[in-house]
């Protein structure tokens, strides 16, 4: 759905807290009591890092040993922050609002690290050092610089003449650039650039930031090996200082501002241009004007400069600004529209050649569409989320489900029916198996449908409860039937759920936050299929039945493997012995990554648009669509106002997913497509939440309440047909498994599942499975046989020798579905684990072992662990560890011996850690025996890290 759970209102603008510093830059007494503490520091908290009073990012805080130190923090933005000492275990309260303050106090005993404990913030760069020294702290003394000369005259490169002598101006940014000690002419009154002389030069400050232009010095000769100057202002591609070699116009050094007003020194090695002429060019081509409705102008879109001088030796400034301290952002993407009518919005979109976009429905007929599906008649079932973002009191829900239909093929959804009203906090919908499945935390509901009237045949039934909704855009969502007949869905990281049938004790429920889950409609079983990621808001299956999810904030693309544990945005995995998790299979992100995903919002057009992804669709529709789109995955990029298309390629046991050409640009900052699906013609429908605010907020007034759209994207070859697959015969439904449009395949399979076992159906499907030359058609037949209970264990065991790795792997998954593998299956699995040449098959075996009791896993795992060719595979090393870990405490000696022989280095390391964690006499003995085994195997250096674990455990 939308993006990160915290509001990001500014892209780069660094907001400074009023009344924090006195006019001379010192900390005001309101934040400290000097009588109590030996040393006091005050830091601003931002996603860029902790900022010292002199502008230094994550400054090293020094203290003499034994001093009582206080560190104040002041929140400089609308984000949550805190400060924690890693070793000292001291933690401040969490800052929530801009301007909030807190502090930590500690005695300086040993050097330490300070950081922000809010999930993801340390990784984003909020971390610094505390250095404790013996004796007093010496103050650095910097020698005076040497001002450059030309023709025997000292150049005005420090502006102390009060003029622009020796400089040439273009544009209007430097029409009135000199700023004195009173910076209020161009800065807010509480912003202090830290001027040391009489003047510095600015391209506009925060009051005139919209101006652009350049300021260029006269050429002069480099006479010393080092130079330094001061700079501040925007950390933007178009606000920068350039040092240029005069004879060839080559830029040999450049730097932007840091995103703050504090002037900081920059040191440049001038030896490569010694005795050559250079000149200084100050550039401001950034207006800072934001076309994004909910994001204000970037008031730091300017550049400040002062005090260029030469130095005989490298000066050591305590607050030196290094290029590595700055994360530079490109100009804003040109997204030109906002607040359009539905008709205008469709016209404003840029589609690929051969495609058109049409408005299928809009407000007031559809408002706040949060989820939808397409049924066996090609009708859209759409959930309207009027209750979001706060769940209403019981019985007061305002959500409803609508049915839309195009009755004449003109692309307009001209028939609209209200199916049900009064639902509460709806976030997901799917139809099938005799009714409508609705995610509405804390419940997964089933609403039976009267087939004659197509109205509810009874009240909503609670199938499962315990779904959390602490964060109402990260709860149960995106319901979709899997090829195996299970109902799949996704769930976000910041909501905690404990799911089970009504009345199930807590201990027997399934805990989950971020991940993919599934529920079987007839077996009434619920499972956590895979754990991790961030806030997945899209799931779909490719032509081989492999699921993928698209997520927000962290890297966006994950091939979902049963039993896998993936990179998490926040929190810990439920199993404390996970040790590491599987990273995304995408080889890219869609945002400017170095500064965190939020900073790339509407500045990431060149890489795909931004970090918030919603919806997932493998296009398997019309055969007449260009081949470049088939079996590739589409997702909407909310902050990019576009539909991304990523291209999966089989590699090893899984996939590498690359960025393809974006499929469509909405050119509208309000567009928020949440999902899309293709219909019987191959055309794609998309629902658009359409909201000025692009980020989730628990404040209902932040979100629009009266808008919503449905768009239809069609290729020129699409031909509308009116269908009703419920009227098809069993034989026709079987034949639909061969259709080139997977809409027919999925809908027909789902109807066959609802109709139940049928020997004639099974015979026809087995004929396809046996004789069709296309493995994807064989898979369709296999899945249809499975959902109609047409497969025996003998059938599946026979498929384990099939020439196709896809059929072998799916046979493994289906045999292990009920978590009760027979001895015959286990024996065959062990044989395959040793000899099967497919990494994909070995991956499915690792998954199946997680669904097998630990005592029966040994033979299969022992064989899998000998495949050294898999040691660098994206998935297998950790998937094998997840399967192996539960066996370790059951027989530690055996586990360690097996791990020592494994061709996967991580297995031995993690198995040793796992045994050490047991902390018993038996575990210590097992570790000692391992030590002896490793000595006999030789290579003490090779096992250095293992010896360290063993020695630590033995203390």
mmCIF file with all atom_site columns, N, CA and C in Angstrom, residues 561-603:
data_model
loop_
_atom_site.group_PDB
_atom_site.id
_atom_site.type_symbol
_atom_site.label_atom_id
_atom_site.label_alt_id
_atom_site.label_comp_id
_atom_site.label_asym_id
_atom_site.label_entity_id
_atom_site.label_seq_id
_atom_site.pdbx_PDB_ins_code
_atom_site.Cartn_x
_atom_site.Cartn_y
_atom_site.Cartn_z
_atom_site.occupancy
_atom_site.B_iso_or_equiv
_atom_site.pdbx_formal_charge
_atom_site.auth_seq_id
_atom_site.auth_comp_id
_atom_site.auth_asym_id
_atom_site.auth_atom_id
_atom_site.pdbx_PDB_model_num
ATOM 1   N N  . UNK A 1 561 ? 9.814  -18.224 -1.120 1.00 0.00 ? 561 UNK A N  1
ATOM 2   C CA . UNK A 1 561 ? 10.093 -19.649 -0.997 1.00 0.00 ? 561 UNK A CA 1
ATOM 3   C C  . UNK A 1 561 ? 9.472  -20.156 0.295  1.00 0.00 ? 561 UNK A C  1
ATOM 4   N N  . UNK A 1 562 ? 8.814  -21.280 0.232  1.00 0.00 ? 562 UNK A N  1
ATOM 5   C CA . UNK A 1 562 ? 8.173  -21.826 1.422  1.00 0.00 ? 562 UNK A CA 1
ATOM 6   C C  . UNK A 1 562 ? 9.213  -22.070 2.518  1.00 0.00 ? 562 UNK A C  1
ATOM 7   N N  . UNK A 1 563 ? 8.977  -21.467 3.688  1.00 0.00 ? 563 UNK A N  1
ATOM 8   C CA . UNK A 1 563 ? 9.880  -21.640 4.811  1.00 0.00 ? 563 UNK A CA 1
ATOM 9   C C  . UNK A 1 563 ? 11.033 -20.653 4.857  1.00 0.00 ? 563 UNK A C  1
ATOM 10  N N  . UNK A 1 564 ? 11.090 -19.727 3.916  1.00 0.00 ? 564 UNK A N  1
ATOM 11  C CA . UNK A 1 564 ? 12.199 -18.780 3.875  1.00 0.00 ? 564 UNK A CA 1
ATOM 12  C C  . UNK A 1 564 ? 12.017 -17.681 4.927  1.00 0.00 ? 564 UNK A C  1
ATOM 13  N N  . UNK A 1 565 ? 13.137 -17.056 5.286  1.00 0.00 ? 565 UNK A N  1
ATOM 14  C CA . UNK A 1 565 ? 13.136 -15.894 6.180  1.00 0.00 ? 565 UNK A CA 1
ATOM 15  C C  . UNK A 1 565 ? 13.913 -14.788 5.479  1.00 0.00 ? 565 UNK A C  1
ATOM 16  N N  . UNK A 1 566 ? 13.256 -13.680 5.284  1.00 0.00 ? 566 UNK A N  1
ATOM 17  C CA . UNK A 1 566 ? 13.822 -12.627 4.444  1.00 0.00 ? 566 UNK A CA 1
ATOM 18  C C  . UNK A 1 566 ? 14.250 -11.413 5.256  1.00 0.00 ? 566 UNK A C  1
ATOM 19  N N  . UNK A 1 567 ? 15.098 -10.622 4.624  1.00 0.00 ? 567 UNK A N  1
ATOM 20  C CA . UNK A 1 567 ? 15.502 -9.328  5.168  1.00 0.00 ? 567 UNK A CA 1
ATOM 21  C C  . UNK A 1 567 ? 14.292 -8.592  5.704  1.00 0.00 ? 567 UNK A C  1
ATOM 22  N N  . UNK A 1 568 ? 14.423 -8.074  6.935  1.00 0.00 ? 568 UNK A N  1
ATOM 23  C CA . UNK A 1 568 ? 13.308 -7.390  7.587  1.00 0.00 ? 568 UNK A CA 1
ATOM 24  C C  . UNK A 1 568 ? 13.599 -5.897  7.665  1.00 0.00 ? 568 UNK A C  1
ATOM 25  N N  . UNK A 1 569 ? 12.557 -5.107  7.516  1.00 0.00 ? 569 UNK A N  1
ATOM 26  C CA . UNK A 1 569 ? 12.708 -3.680  7.744  1.00 0.00 ? 569 UNK A CA 1
ATOM 27  C C  . UNK A 1 569 ? 12.951 -3.392  9.214  1.00 0.00 ? 569 UNK A C  1
ATOM 28  N N  . UNK A 1 570 ? 12.339 -4.165  10.073 1.00 0.00 ? 570 UNK A N  1
ATOM 29  C CA . UNK A 1 570 ? 12.442 -3.910  11.516 1.00 0.00 ? 570 UNK A CA 1
ATOM 30  C C  . UNK A 1 570 ? 12.155 -5.194  12.270 1.00 0.00 ? 570 UNK A C  1
ATOM 31  N N  . UNK A 1 571 ? 12.543 -5.196  13.546 1.00 0.00 ? 571 UNK A N  1
ATOM 32  C CA . UNK A 1 571 ? 12.227 -6.319  14.416 1.00 0.00 ? 571 UNK A CA 1
ATOM 33  C C  . UNK A 1 571 ? 13.104 -7.537  14.148 1.00 0.00 ? 571 UNK A C  1
ATOM 34  N N  . UNK A 1 572 ? 12.859 -8.569  14.917 1.00 0.00 ? 572 UNK A N  1
ATOM 35  C CA . UNK A 1 572 ? 13.651 -9.793  14.841 1.00 0.00 ? 572 UNK A CA 1
ATOM 36  C C  . UNK A 1 572 ? 12.808 -10.943 14.320 1.00 0.00 ? 572 UNK A C  1
ATOM 37  N N  . UNK A 1 573 ? 13.481 -11.930 13.746 1.00 0.00 ? 573 UNK A N  1
ATOM 38  C CA . UNK A 1 573 ? 12.782 -13.141 13.341 1.00 0.00 ? 573 UNK A CA 1
ATOM 39  C C  . UNK A 1 573 ? 12.297 -13.886 14.582 1.00 0.00 ? 573 UNK A C  1
ATOM 40  N N  . UNK A 1 574 ? 11.224 -14.631 14.412 1.00 0.00 ? 574 UNK A N  1
ATOM 41  C CA . UNK A 1 574 ? 10.650 -15.339 15.548 1.00 0.00 ? 574 UNK A CA 1
ATOM 42  C C  . UNK A 1 574 ? 11.609 -16.401 16.075 1.00 0.00 ? 574 UNK A C  1
ATOM 43  N N  . UNK A 1 575 ? 12.385 -17.006 15.210 1.00 0.00 ? 575 UNK A N  1
ATOM 44  C CA . UNK A 1 575 ? 13.379 -17.981 15.635 1.00 0.00 ? 575 UNK A CA 1
ATOM 45  C C  . UNK A 1 575 ? 14.676 -17.241 15.939 1.00 0.00 ? 575 UNK A C  1
ATOM 46  N N  . UNK A 1 576 ? 15.128 -17.227 17.196 1.00 0.00 ? 576 UNK A N  1
ATOM 47  C CA . UNK A 1 576 ? 16.327 -16.458 17.556 1.00 0.00 ? 576 UNK A CA 1
ATOM 48  C C  . UNK A 1 576 ? 17.612 -17.033 16.981 1.00 0.00 ? 576 UNK A C  1
ATOM 49  N N  . UNK A 1 577 ? 17.541 -18.242 16.426 1.00 0.00 ? 577 UNK A N  1
ATOM 50  C CA . UNK A 1 577 ? 18.733 -18.880 15.872 1.00 0.00 ? 577 UNK A CA 1
ATOM 51  C C  . UNK A 1 577 ? 18.779 -18.758 14.345 1.00 0.00 ? 577 UNK A C  1
ATOM 52  N N  . UNK A 1 578 ? 18.059 -17.775 13.823 1.00 0.00 ? 578 UNK A N  1
ATOM 53  C CA . UNK A 1 578 ? 18.063 -17.544 12.377 1.00 0.00 ? 578 UNK A CA 1
ATOM 54  C C  . UNK A 1 578 ? 19.442 -17.094 11.904 1.00 0.00 ? 578 UNK A C  1
ATOM 55  N N  . UNK A 1 579 ? 20.081 -16.202 12.632 1.00 0.00 ? 579 UNK A N  1
ATOM 56  C CA . UNK A 1 579 ? 21.444 -15.712 12.397 1.00 0.00 ? 579 UNK A CA 1
ATOM 57  C C  . UNK A 1 579 ? 21.596 -14.858 11.134 1.00 0.00 ? 579 UNK A C  1
ATOM 58  N N  . UNK A 1 580 ? 20.934 -15.191 10.064 1.00 0.00 ? 580 UNK A N  1
ATOM 59  C CA . UNK A 1 580 ? 20.987 -14.373 8.855  1.00 0.00 ? 580 UNK A CA 1
ATOM 60  C C  . UNK A 1 580 ? 19.734 -14.646 8.043  1.00 0.00 ? 580 UNK A C  1
ATOM 61  N N  . UNK A 1 581 ? 19.401 -13.714 7.161  1.00 0.00 ? 581 UNK A N  1
ATOM 62  C CA . UNK A 1 581 ? 18.204 -13.900 6.353  1.00 0.00 ? 581 UNK A CA 1
ATOM 63  C C  . UNK A 1 581 ? 18.506 -13.673 4.878  1.00 0.00 ? 581 UNK A C  1
ATOM 64  N N  . UNK A 1 582 ? 17.592 -14.100 4.041  1.00 0.00 ? 582 UNK A N  1
ATOM 65  C CA . UNK A 1 582 ? 17.752 -14.032 2.586  1.00 0.00 ? 582 UNK A CA 1
ATOM 66  C C  . UNK A 1 582 ? 17.402 -12.633 2.110  1.00 0.00 ? 582 UNK A C  1
ATOM 67  N N  . UNK A 1 583 ? 18.231 -12.092 1.256  1.00 0.00 ? 583 UNK A N  1
ATOM 68  C CA . UNK A 1 583 ? 18.022 -10.735 0.762  1.00 0.00 ? 583 UNK A CA 1
ATOM 69  C C  . UNK A 1 583 ? 17.167 -10.761 -0.500 1.00 0.00 ? 583 UNK A C  1
ATOM 70  N N  . UNK A 1 584 ? 16.780 -9.570  -0.956 1.00 0.00 ? 584 UNK A N  1
ATOM 71  C CA . UNK A 1 584 ? 15.918 -9.499  -2.130 1.00 0.00 ? 584 UNK A CA 1
ATOM 72  C C  . UNK A 1 584 ? 16.585 -10.143 -3.338 1.00 0.00 ? 584 UNK A C  1
ATOM 73  N N  . UNK A 1 585 ? 15.776 -10.595 -4.286 1.00 0.00 ? 585 UNK A N  1
ATOM 74  C CA . UNK A 1 585 ? 16.331 -11.176 -5.510 1.00 0.00 ? 585 UNK A CA 1
ATOM 75  C C  . UNK A 1 585 ? 16.461 -10.126 -6.600 1.00 0.00 ? 585 UNK A C  1
ATOM 76  N N  . UNK A 1 586 ? 15.994 -8.911  -6.369 1.00 0.00 ? 586 UNK A N  1
ATOM 77  C CA . UNK A 1 586 ? 16.205 -7.836  -7.322 1.00 0.00 ? 586 UNK A CA 1
ATOM 78  C C  . UNK A 1 586 ? 17.650 -7.386  -7.312 1.00 0.00 ? 586 UNK A C  1
ATOM 79  N N  . UNK A 1 587 ? 18.152 -7.006  -8.485 1.00 0.00 ? 587 UNK A N  1
ATOM 80  C CA . UNK A 1 587 ? 19.519 -6.507  -8.558 1.00 0.00 ? 587 UNK A CA 1
ATOM 81  C C  . UNK A 1 587 ? 19.559 -4.981  -8.542 1.00 0.00 ? 587 UNK A C  1
ATOM 82  N N  . UNK A 1 588 ? 18.473 -4.359  -8.062 1.00 0.00 ? 588 UNK A N  1
ATOM 83  C CA . UNK A 1 588 ? 18.352 -2.908  -8.122 1.00 0.00 ? 588 UNK A CA 1
ATOM 84  C C  . UNK A 1 588 ? 17.310 -2.445  -7.116 1.00 0.00 ? 588 UNK A C  1
ATOM 85  N N  . UNK A 1 589 ? 17.265 -1.149  -6.885 1.00 0.00 ? 589 UNK A N  1
ATOM 86  C CA . UNK A 1 589 ? 16.160 -0.514  -6.184 1.00 0.00 ? 589 UNK A CA 1
ATOM 87  C C  . UNK A 1 589 ? 15.609 0.580   -7.092 1.00 0.00 ? 589 UNK A C  1
ATOM 88  N N  . UNK A 1 590 ? 14.429 1.061   -6.776 1.00 0.00 ? 590 UNK A N  1
ATOM 89  C CA . UNK A 1 590 ? 13.782 2.074   -7.607 1.00 0.00 ? 590 UNK A CA 1
ATOM 90  C C  . UNK A 1 590 ? 13.901 3.470   -7.014 1.00 0.00 ? 590 UNK A C  1
ATOM 91  N N  . UNK A 1 591 ? 14.889 3.673   -6.151 1.00 0.00 ? 591 UNK A N  1
ATOM 92  C CA . UNK A 1 591 ? 15.060 4.981   -5.540 1.00 0.00 ? 591 UNK A CA 1
ATOM 93  C C  . UNK A 1 591 ? 16.548 5.281   -5.422 1.00 0.00 ? 591 UNK A C  1
ATOM 94  N N  . UNK A 1 592 ? 16.862 6.545   -5.203 1.00 0.00 ? 592 UNK A N  1
ATOM 95  C CA . UNK A 1 592 ? 18.253 6.940   -5.000 1.00 0.00 ? 592 UNK A CA 1
ATOM 96  C C  . UNK A 1 592 ? 18.677 6.394   -3.653 1.00 0.00 ? 592 UNK A C  1
ATOM 97  N N  . UNK A 1 593 ? 19.431 5.302   -3.661 1.00 0.00 ? 593 UNK A N  1
ATOM 98  C CA . UNK A 1 593 ? 19.551 4.465   -2.478 1.00 0.00 ? 593 UNK A CA 1
ATOM 99  C C  . UNK A 1 593 ? 20.448 4.940   -1.369 1.00 0.00 ? 593 UNK A C  1
ATOM 100 N N  . UNK A 1 594 ? 21.455 5.787   -1.642 1.00 0.00 ? 594 UNK A N  1
ATOM 101 C CA . UNK A 1 594 ? 22.443 6.084   -0.617 1.00 0.00 ? 594 UNK A CA 1
ATOM 102 C C  . UNK A 1 594 ? 21.891 6.879   0.557  1.00 0.00 ? 594 UNK A C  1
ATOM 103 N N  . UNK A 1 595 ? 20.802 7.564   0.355  1.00 0.00 ? 595 UNK A N  1
ATOM 104 C CA . UNK A 1 595 ? 20.282 8.420   1.404  1.00 0.00 ? 595 UNK A CA 1
ATOM 105 C C  . UNK A 1 595 ? 19.015 7.852   2.034  1.00 0.00 ? 595 UNK A C  1
ATOM 106 N N  . UNK A 1 596 ? 18.688 6.642   1.707  1.00 0.00 ? 596 UNK A N  1
ATOM 107 C CA . UNK A 1 596 ? 17.476 6.033   2.231  1.00 0.00 ? 596 UNK A CA 1
ATOM 108 C C  . UNK A 1 596 ? 16.331 6.251   1.261  1.00 0.00 ? 596 UNK A C  1
ATOM 109 N N  . UNK A 1 597 ? 15.345 5.376   1.294  1.00 0.00 ? 597 UNK A N  1
ATOM 110 C CA . UNK A 1 597 ? 14.283 5.412   0.281  1.00 0.00 ? 597 UNK A CA 1
ATOM 111 C C  . UNK A 1 597 ? 13.460 6.691   0.257  1.00 0.00 ? 597 UNK A C  1
ATOM 112 N N  . UNK A 1 598 ? 13.196 7.282   1.421  1.00 0.00 ? 598 UNK A N  1
ATOM 113 C CA . UNK A 1 598 ? 12.310 8.450   1.444  1.00 0.00 ? 598 UNK A CA 1
ATOM 114 C C  . UNK A 1 598 ? 12.926 9.645   0.725  1.00 0.00 ? 598 UNK A C  1
ATOM 115 N N  . UNK A 1 599 ? 14.238 9.798   0.829  1.00 0.00 ? 599 UNK A N  1
ATOM 116 C CA . UNK A 1 599 ? 14.895 10.937  0.197  1.00 0.00 ? 599 UNK A CA 1
ATOM 117 C C  . UNK A 1 599 ? 14.763 10.884  -1.312 1.00 0.00 ? 599 UNK A C  1
ATOM 118 N N  . UNK A 1 600 ? 14.517 9.687   -1.863 1.00 0.00 ? 600 UNK A N  1
ATOM 119 C CA . UNK A 1 600 ? 14.383 9.556   -3.303 1.00 0.00 ? 600 UNK A CA 1
ATOM 120 C C  . UNK A 1 600 ? 12.996 9.822   -3.829 1.00 0.00 ? 600 UNK A C  1
ATOM 121 N N  . UNK A 1 601 ? 12.053 10.143  -2.970 1.00 0.00 ? 601 UNK A N  1
ATOM 122 C CA . UNK A 1 601 ? 10.693 10.377  -3.430 1.00 0.00 ? 601 UNK A CA 1
ATOM 123 C C  . UNK A 1 601 ? 10.646 11.517  -4.445 1.00 0.00 ? 601 UNK A C  1
ATOM 124 N N  . UNK A 1 602 ? 10.141 11.214  -5.638 1.00 0.00 ? 602 UNK A N  1
ATOM 125 C CA . UNK A 1 602 ? 10.016 12.184  -6.725 1.00 0.00 ? 602 UNK A CA 1
ATOM 126 C C  . UNK A 1 602 ? 11.358 12.775  -7.129 1.00 0.00 ? 602 UNK A C  1
ATOM 127 N N  . UNK A 1 603 ? 12.443 12.054  -6.837 1.00 0.00 ? 603 UNK A N  1
ATOM 128 C CA . UNK A 1 603 ? 13.766 12.423  -7.340 1.00 0.00 ? 603 UNK A CA 1
ATOM 129 C C  . UNK A 1 603 ? 14.446 11.192  -7.950 1.00 0.00 ? 603 UNK A C  1
#
